[in-house]
PDB file of C-alpha atoms in Angstrom:
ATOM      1  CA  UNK A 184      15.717  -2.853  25.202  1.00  0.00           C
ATOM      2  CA  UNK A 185      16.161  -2.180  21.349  1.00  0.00           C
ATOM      3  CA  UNK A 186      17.506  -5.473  20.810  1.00  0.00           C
ATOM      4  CA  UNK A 187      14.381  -7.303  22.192  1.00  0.00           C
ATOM      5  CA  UNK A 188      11.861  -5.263  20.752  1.00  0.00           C
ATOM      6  CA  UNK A 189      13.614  -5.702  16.922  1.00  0.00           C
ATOM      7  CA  UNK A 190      13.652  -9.574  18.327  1.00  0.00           C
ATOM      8  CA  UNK A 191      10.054  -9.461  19.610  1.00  0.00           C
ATOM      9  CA  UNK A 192       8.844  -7.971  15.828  1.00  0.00           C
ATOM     10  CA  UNK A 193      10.699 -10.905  13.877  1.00  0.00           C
ATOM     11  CA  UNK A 194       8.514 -13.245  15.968  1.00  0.00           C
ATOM     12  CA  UNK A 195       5.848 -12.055  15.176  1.00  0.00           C
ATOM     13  CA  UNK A 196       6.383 -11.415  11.692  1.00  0.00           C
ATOM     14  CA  UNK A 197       7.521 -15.224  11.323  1.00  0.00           C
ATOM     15  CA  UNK A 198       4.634 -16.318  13.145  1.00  0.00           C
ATOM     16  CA  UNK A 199       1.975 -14.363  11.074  1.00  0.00           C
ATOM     17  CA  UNK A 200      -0.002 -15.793   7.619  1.00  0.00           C
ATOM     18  CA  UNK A 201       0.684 -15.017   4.726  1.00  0.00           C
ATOM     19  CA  UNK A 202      -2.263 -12.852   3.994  1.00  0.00           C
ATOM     20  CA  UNK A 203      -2.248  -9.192   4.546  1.00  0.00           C
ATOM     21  CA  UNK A 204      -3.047  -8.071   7.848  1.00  0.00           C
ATOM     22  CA  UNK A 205      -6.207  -6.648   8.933  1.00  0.00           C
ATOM     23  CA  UNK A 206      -6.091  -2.958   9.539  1.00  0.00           C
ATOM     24  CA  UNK A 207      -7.249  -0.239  12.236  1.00  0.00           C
ATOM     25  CA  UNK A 208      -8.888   1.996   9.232  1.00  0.00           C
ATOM     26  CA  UNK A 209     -12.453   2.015  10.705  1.00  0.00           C
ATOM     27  CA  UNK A 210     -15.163   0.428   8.792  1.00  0.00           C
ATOM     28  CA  UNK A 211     -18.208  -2.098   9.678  1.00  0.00           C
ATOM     29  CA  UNK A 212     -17.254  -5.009   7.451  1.00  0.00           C
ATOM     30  CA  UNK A 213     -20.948  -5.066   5.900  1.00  0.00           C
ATOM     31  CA  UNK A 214     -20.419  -1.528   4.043  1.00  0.00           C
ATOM     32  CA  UNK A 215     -17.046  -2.565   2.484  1.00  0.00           C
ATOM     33  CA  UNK A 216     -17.011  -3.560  -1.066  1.00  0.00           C
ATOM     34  CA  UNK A 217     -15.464  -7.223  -1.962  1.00  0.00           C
ATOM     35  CA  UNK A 218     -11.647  -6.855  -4.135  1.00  0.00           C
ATOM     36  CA  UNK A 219     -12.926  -7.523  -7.478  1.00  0.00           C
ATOM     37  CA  UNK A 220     -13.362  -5.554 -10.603  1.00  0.00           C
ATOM     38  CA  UNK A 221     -11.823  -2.598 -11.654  1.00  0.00           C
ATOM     39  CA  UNK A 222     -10.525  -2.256  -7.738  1.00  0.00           C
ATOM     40  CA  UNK A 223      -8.264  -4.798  -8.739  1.00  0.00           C
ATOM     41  CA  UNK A 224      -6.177  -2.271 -10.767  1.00  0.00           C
ATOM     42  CA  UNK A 225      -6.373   0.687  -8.331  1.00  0.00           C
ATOM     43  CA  UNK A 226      -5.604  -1.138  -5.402  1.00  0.00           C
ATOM     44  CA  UNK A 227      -3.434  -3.781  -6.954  1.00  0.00           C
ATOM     45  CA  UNK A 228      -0.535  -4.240  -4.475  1.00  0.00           C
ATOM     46  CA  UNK A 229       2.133  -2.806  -6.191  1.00  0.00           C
ATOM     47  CA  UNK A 230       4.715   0.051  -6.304  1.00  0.00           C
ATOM     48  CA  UNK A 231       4.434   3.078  -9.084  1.00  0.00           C
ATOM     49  CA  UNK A 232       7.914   2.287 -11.078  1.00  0.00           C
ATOM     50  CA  UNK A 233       8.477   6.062 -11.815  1.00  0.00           C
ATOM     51  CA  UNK A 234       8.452   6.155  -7.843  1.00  0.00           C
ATOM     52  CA  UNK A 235      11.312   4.233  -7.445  1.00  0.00           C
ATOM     53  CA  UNK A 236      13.104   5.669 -10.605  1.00  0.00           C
ATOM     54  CA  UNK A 237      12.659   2.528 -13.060  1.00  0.00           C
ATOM     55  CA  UNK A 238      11.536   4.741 -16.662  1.00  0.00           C
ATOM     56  CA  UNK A 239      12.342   1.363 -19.112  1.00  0.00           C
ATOM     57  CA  UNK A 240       9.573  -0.024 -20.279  1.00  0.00           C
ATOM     58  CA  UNK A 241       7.085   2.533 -18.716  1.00  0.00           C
ATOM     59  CA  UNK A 242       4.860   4.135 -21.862  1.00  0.00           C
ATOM     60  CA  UNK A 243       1.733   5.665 -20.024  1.00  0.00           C
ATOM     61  CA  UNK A 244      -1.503   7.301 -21.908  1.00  0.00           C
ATOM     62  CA  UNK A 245      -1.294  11.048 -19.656  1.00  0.00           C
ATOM     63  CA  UNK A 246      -5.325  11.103 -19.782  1.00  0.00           C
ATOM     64  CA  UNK A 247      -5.414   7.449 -18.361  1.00  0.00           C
ATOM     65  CA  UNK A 248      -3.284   8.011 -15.916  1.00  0.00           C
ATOM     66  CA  UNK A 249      -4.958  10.961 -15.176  1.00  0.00           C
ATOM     67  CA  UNK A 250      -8.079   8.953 -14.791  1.00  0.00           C
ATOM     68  CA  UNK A 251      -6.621   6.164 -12.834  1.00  0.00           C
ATOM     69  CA  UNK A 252      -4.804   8.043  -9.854  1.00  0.00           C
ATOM     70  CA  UNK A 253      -8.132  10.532  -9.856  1.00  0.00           C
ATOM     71  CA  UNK A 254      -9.937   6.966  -9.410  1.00  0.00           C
ATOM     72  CA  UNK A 255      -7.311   5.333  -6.646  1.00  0.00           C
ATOM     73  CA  UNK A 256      -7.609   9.126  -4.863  1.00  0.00           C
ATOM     74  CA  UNK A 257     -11.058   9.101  -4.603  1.00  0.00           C
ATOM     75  CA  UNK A 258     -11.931   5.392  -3.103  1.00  0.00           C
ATOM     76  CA  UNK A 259      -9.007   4.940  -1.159  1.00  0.00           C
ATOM     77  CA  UNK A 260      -9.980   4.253   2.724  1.00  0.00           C
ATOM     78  CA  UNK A 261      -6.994   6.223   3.545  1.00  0.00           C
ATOM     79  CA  UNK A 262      -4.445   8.147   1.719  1.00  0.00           C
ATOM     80  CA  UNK A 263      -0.981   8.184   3.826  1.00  0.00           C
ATOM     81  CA  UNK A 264       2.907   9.258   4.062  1.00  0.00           C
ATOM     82  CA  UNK A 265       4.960   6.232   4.739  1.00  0.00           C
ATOM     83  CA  UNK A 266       8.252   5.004   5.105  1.00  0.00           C
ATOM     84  CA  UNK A 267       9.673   1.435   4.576  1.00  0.00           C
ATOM     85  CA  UNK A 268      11.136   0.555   7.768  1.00  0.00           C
ATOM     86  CA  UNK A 269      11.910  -2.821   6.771  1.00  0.00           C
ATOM     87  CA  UNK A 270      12.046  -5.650   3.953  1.00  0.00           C
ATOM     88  CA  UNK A 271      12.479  -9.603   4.745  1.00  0.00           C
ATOM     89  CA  UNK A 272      12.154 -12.527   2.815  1.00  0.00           C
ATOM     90  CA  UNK A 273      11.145 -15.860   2.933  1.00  0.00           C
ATOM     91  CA  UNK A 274      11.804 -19.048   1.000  1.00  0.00           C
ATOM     92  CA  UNK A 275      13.468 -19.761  -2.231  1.00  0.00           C
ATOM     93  CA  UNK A 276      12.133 -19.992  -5.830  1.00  0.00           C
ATOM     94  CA  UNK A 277       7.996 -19.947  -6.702  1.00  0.00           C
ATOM     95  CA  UNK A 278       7.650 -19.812  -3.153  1.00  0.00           C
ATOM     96  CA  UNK A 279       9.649 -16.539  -2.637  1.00  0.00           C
ATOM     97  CA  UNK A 280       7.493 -13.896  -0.609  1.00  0.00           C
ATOM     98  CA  UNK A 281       8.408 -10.149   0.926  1.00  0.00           C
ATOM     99  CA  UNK A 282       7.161  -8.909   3.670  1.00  0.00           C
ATOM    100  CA  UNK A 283       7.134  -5.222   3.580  1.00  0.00           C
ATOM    101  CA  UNK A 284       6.641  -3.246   6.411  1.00  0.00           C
ATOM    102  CA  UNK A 285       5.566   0.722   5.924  1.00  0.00           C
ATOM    103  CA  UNK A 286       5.411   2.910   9.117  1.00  0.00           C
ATOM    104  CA  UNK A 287       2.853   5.912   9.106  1.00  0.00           C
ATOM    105  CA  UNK A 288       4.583   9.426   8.959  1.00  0.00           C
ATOM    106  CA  UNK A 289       1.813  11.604   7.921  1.00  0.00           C
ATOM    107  CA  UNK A 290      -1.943  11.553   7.586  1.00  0.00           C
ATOM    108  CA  UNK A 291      -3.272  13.130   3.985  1.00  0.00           C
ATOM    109  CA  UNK A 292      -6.256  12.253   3.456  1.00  0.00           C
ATOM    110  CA  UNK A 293      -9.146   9.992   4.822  1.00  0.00           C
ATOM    111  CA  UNK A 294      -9.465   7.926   8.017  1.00  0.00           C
ATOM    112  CA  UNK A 295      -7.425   8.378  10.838  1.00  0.00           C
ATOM    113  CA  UNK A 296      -4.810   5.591  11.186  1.00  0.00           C
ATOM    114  CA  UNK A 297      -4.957   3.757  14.410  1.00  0.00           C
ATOM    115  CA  UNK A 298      -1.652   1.747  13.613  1.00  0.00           C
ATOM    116  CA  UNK A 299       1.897   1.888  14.348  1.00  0.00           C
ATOM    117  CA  UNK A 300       2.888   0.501  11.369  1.00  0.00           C
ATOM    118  CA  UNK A 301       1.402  -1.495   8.165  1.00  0.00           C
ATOM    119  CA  UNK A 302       2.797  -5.135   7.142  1.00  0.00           C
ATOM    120  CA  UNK A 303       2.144  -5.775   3.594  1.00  0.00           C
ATOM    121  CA  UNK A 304       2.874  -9.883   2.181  1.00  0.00           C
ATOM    122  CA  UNK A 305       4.517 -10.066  -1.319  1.00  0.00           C
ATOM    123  CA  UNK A 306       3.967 -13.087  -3.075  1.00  0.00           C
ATOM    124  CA  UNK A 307       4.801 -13.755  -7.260  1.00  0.00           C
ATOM    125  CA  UNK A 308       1.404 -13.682  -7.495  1.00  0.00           C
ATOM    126  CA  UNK A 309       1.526 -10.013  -6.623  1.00  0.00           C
ATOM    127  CA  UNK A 310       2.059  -7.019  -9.181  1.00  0.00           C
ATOM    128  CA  UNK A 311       4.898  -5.669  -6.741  1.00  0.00           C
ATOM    129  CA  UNK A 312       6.799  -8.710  -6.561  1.00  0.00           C
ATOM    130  CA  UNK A 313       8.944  -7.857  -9.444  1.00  0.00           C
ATOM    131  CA  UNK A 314       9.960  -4.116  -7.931  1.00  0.00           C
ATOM    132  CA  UNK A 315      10.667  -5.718  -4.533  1.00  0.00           C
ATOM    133  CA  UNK A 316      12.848  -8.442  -5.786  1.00  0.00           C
ATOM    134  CA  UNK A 317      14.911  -6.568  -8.028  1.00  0.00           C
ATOM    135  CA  UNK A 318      15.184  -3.333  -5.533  1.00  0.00           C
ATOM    136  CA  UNK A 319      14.976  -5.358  -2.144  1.00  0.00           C
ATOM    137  CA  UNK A 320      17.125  -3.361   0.783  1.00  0.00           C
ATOM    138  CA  UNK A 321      17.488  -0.590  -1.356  1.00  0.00           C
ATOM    139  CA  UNK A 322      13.504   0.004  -0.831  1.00  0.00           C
ATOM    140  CA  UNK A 323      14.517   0.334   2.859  1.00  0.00           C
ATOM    141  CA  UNK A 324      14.114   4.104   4.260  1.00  0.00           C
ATOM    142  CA  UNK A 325      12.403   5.098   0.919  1.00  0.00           C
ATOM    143  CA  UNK A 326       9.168   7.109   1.640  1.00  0.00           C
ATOM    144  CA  UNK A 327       5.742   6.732  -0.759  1.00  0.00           C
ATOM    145  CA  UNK A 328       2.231   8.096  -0.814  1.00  0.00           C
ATOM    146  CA  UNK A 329       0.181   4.671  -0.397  1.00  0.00           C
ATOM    147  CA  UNK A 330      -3.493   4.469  -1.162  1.00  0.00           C
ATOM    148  CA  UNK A 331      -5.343   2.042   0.720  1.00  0.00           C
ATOM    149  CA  UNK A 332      -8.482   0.769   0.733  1.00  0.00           C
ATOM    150  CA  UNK A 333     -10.238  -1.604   2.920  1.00  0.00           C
ATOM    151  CA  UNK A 334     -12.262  -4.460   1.431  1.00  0.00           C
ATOM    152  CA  UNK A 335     -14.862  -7.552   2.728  1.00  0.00           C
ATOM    153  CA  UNK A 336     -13.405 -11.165   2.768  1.00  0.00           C
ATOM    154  CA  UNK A 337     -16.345 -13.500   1.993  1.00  0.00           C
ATOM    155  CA  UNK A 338     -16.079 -14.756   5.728  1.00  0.00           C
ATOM    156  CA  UNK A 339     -16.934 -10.767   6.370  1.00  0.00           C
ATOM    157  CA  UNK A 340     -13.742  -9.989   8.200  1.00  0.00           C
ATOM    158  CA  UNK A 341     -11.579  -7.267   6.852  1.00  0.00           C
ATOM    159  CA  UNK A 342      -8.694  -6.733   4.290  1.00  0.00           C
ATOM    160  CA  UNK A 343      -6.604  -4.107   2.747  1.00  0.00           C
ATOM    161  CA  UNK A 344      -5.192  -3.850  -0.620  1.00  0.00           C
ATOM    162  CA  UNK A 345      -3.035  -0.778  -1.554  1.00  0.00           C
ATOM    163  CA  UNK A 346      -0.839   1.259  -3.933  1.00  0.00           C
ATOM    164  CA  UNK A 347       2.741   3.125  -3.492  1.00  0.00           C
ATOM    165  CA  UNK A 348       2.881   6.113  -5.403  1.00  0.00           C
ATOM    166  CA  UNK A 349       5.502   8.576  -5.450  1.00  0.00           C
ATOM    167  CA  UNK A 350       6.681  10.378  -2.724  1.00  0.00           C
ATOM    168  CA  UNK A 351       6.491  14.081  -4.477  1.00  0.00           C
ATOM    169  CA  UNK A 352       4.946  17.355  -3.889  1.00  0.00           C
ATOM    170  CA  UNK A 353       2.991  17.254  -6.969  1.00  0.00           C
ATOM    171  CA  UNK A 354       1.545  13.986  -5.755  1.00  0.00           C
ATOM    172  CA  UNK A 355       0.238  15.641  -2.839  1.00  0.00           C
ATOM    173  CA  UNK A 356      -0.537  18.951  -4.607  1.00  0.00           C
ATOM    174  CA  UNK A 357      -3.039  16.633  -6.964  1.00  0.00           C
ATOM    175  CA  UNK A 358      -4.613  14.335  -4.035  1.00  0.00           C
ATOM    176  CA  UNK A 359      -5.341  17.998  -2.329  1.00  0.00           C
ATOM    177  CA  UNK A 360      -7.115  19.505  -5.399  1.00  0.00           C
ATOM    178  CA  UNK A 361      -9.007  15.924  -6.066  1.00  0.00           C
ATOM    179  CA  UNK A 362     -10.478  16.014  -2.051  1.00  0.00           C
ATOM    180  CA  UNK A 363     -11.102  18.956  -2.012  1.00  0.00           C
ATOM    181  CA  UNK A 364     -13.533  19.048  -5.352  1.00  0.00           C
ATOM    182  CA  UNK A 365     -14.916  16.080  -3.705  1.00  0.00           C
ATOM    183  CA  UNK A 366     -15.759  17.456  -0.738  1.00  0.00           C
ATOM    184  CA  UNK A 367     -17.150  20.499  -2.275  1.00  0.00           C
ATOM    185  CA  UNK A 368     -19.404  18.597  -4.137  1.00  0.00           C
ATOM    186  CA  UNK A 369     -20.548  17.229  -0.978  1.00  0.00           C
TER     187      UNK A 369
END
């Protein structure tokens, strides 16, 4: 029964675009902003390196940081656990992509999810593509805090862009302190 259900997945996953799915966060498509601006930083589809150890090359401003992550905390649709249950590939060369797919463990912070698991496409054109590609399996089992945040297509259906952060109890100690002055506020 295993076998077919791992079998029934890979069809689908070969059989899907390769734009990001649509998810279950709840939101008329009318209210959601379009992916533009500075949302295309917070939300950029890629994977903190200091979450998956990689310090080279990583010189971050503490106050902008600071900023940022208060930022992504504060306007993402949903704020979950998750855990990469599996990495594939497809093609060769510029036309390359990942498809990573992160299963829900825990809930922190905004909408309830309504999904089994999410299924992320990672092109070059991505900011992520360089983390996959160099960590690829090893990514496998690996738990993050991802941000998401749903956004309008111009045809008015939905998409979701998103962020892996680190997987850390002073990651989740800050997103607590963040909702709850913003809910205070309220």
């Amino acid at each position: 029964m295993h076998f077919f259900s791992i079998l029934f997945f890979m069809i689908l996953m070969a059989s899907s675009s390769c734009s990001k799915t649509v998810s279950s966060i709840p939101a008329p498509s009318q209210s959601l902003p379009f992916y533009k601006g500075f949302d295309t930083l917070l939300f950029d589809d890629s994977i903190d390196p200091l979450a998956v150890d990689i310090k080279a090359g990583v010189a971050l401003n503490p106050l902008q940081t600071q900023a940022i992550f208060r930022e992504r905390a504060q306007l993402a649709s949903t704020i979950v656990k998750v855990k990469v249950t599996m990495l594939t590939s497809r093609g060769k060369g510029n036309t390359l992509m990942y498809q990573l797919v992160l299963k829900p463990v825990d809930r922190i912070a905004g909408f309830p999810i309504a999904m089994n698991a999410f299924i992320f496409n990672i092109d070059r054109k991505n900011n992520g593509f360089g983390i996959v590609d160099s960590l690829q399996g090893r990514l496998v089992g690996k738990t993050f805090i991802a941000f998401i945040r749903n956004y309008r297509k111009l045809d008015n259906s939905k998409e979701f862009h998103f962020y892996l952060g680190a997987d850390h109890p002073s990651t989740l100690k800050k997103i607590s302190s963040l909702r709850d002055n913003i809910e205070g506020d309220n």
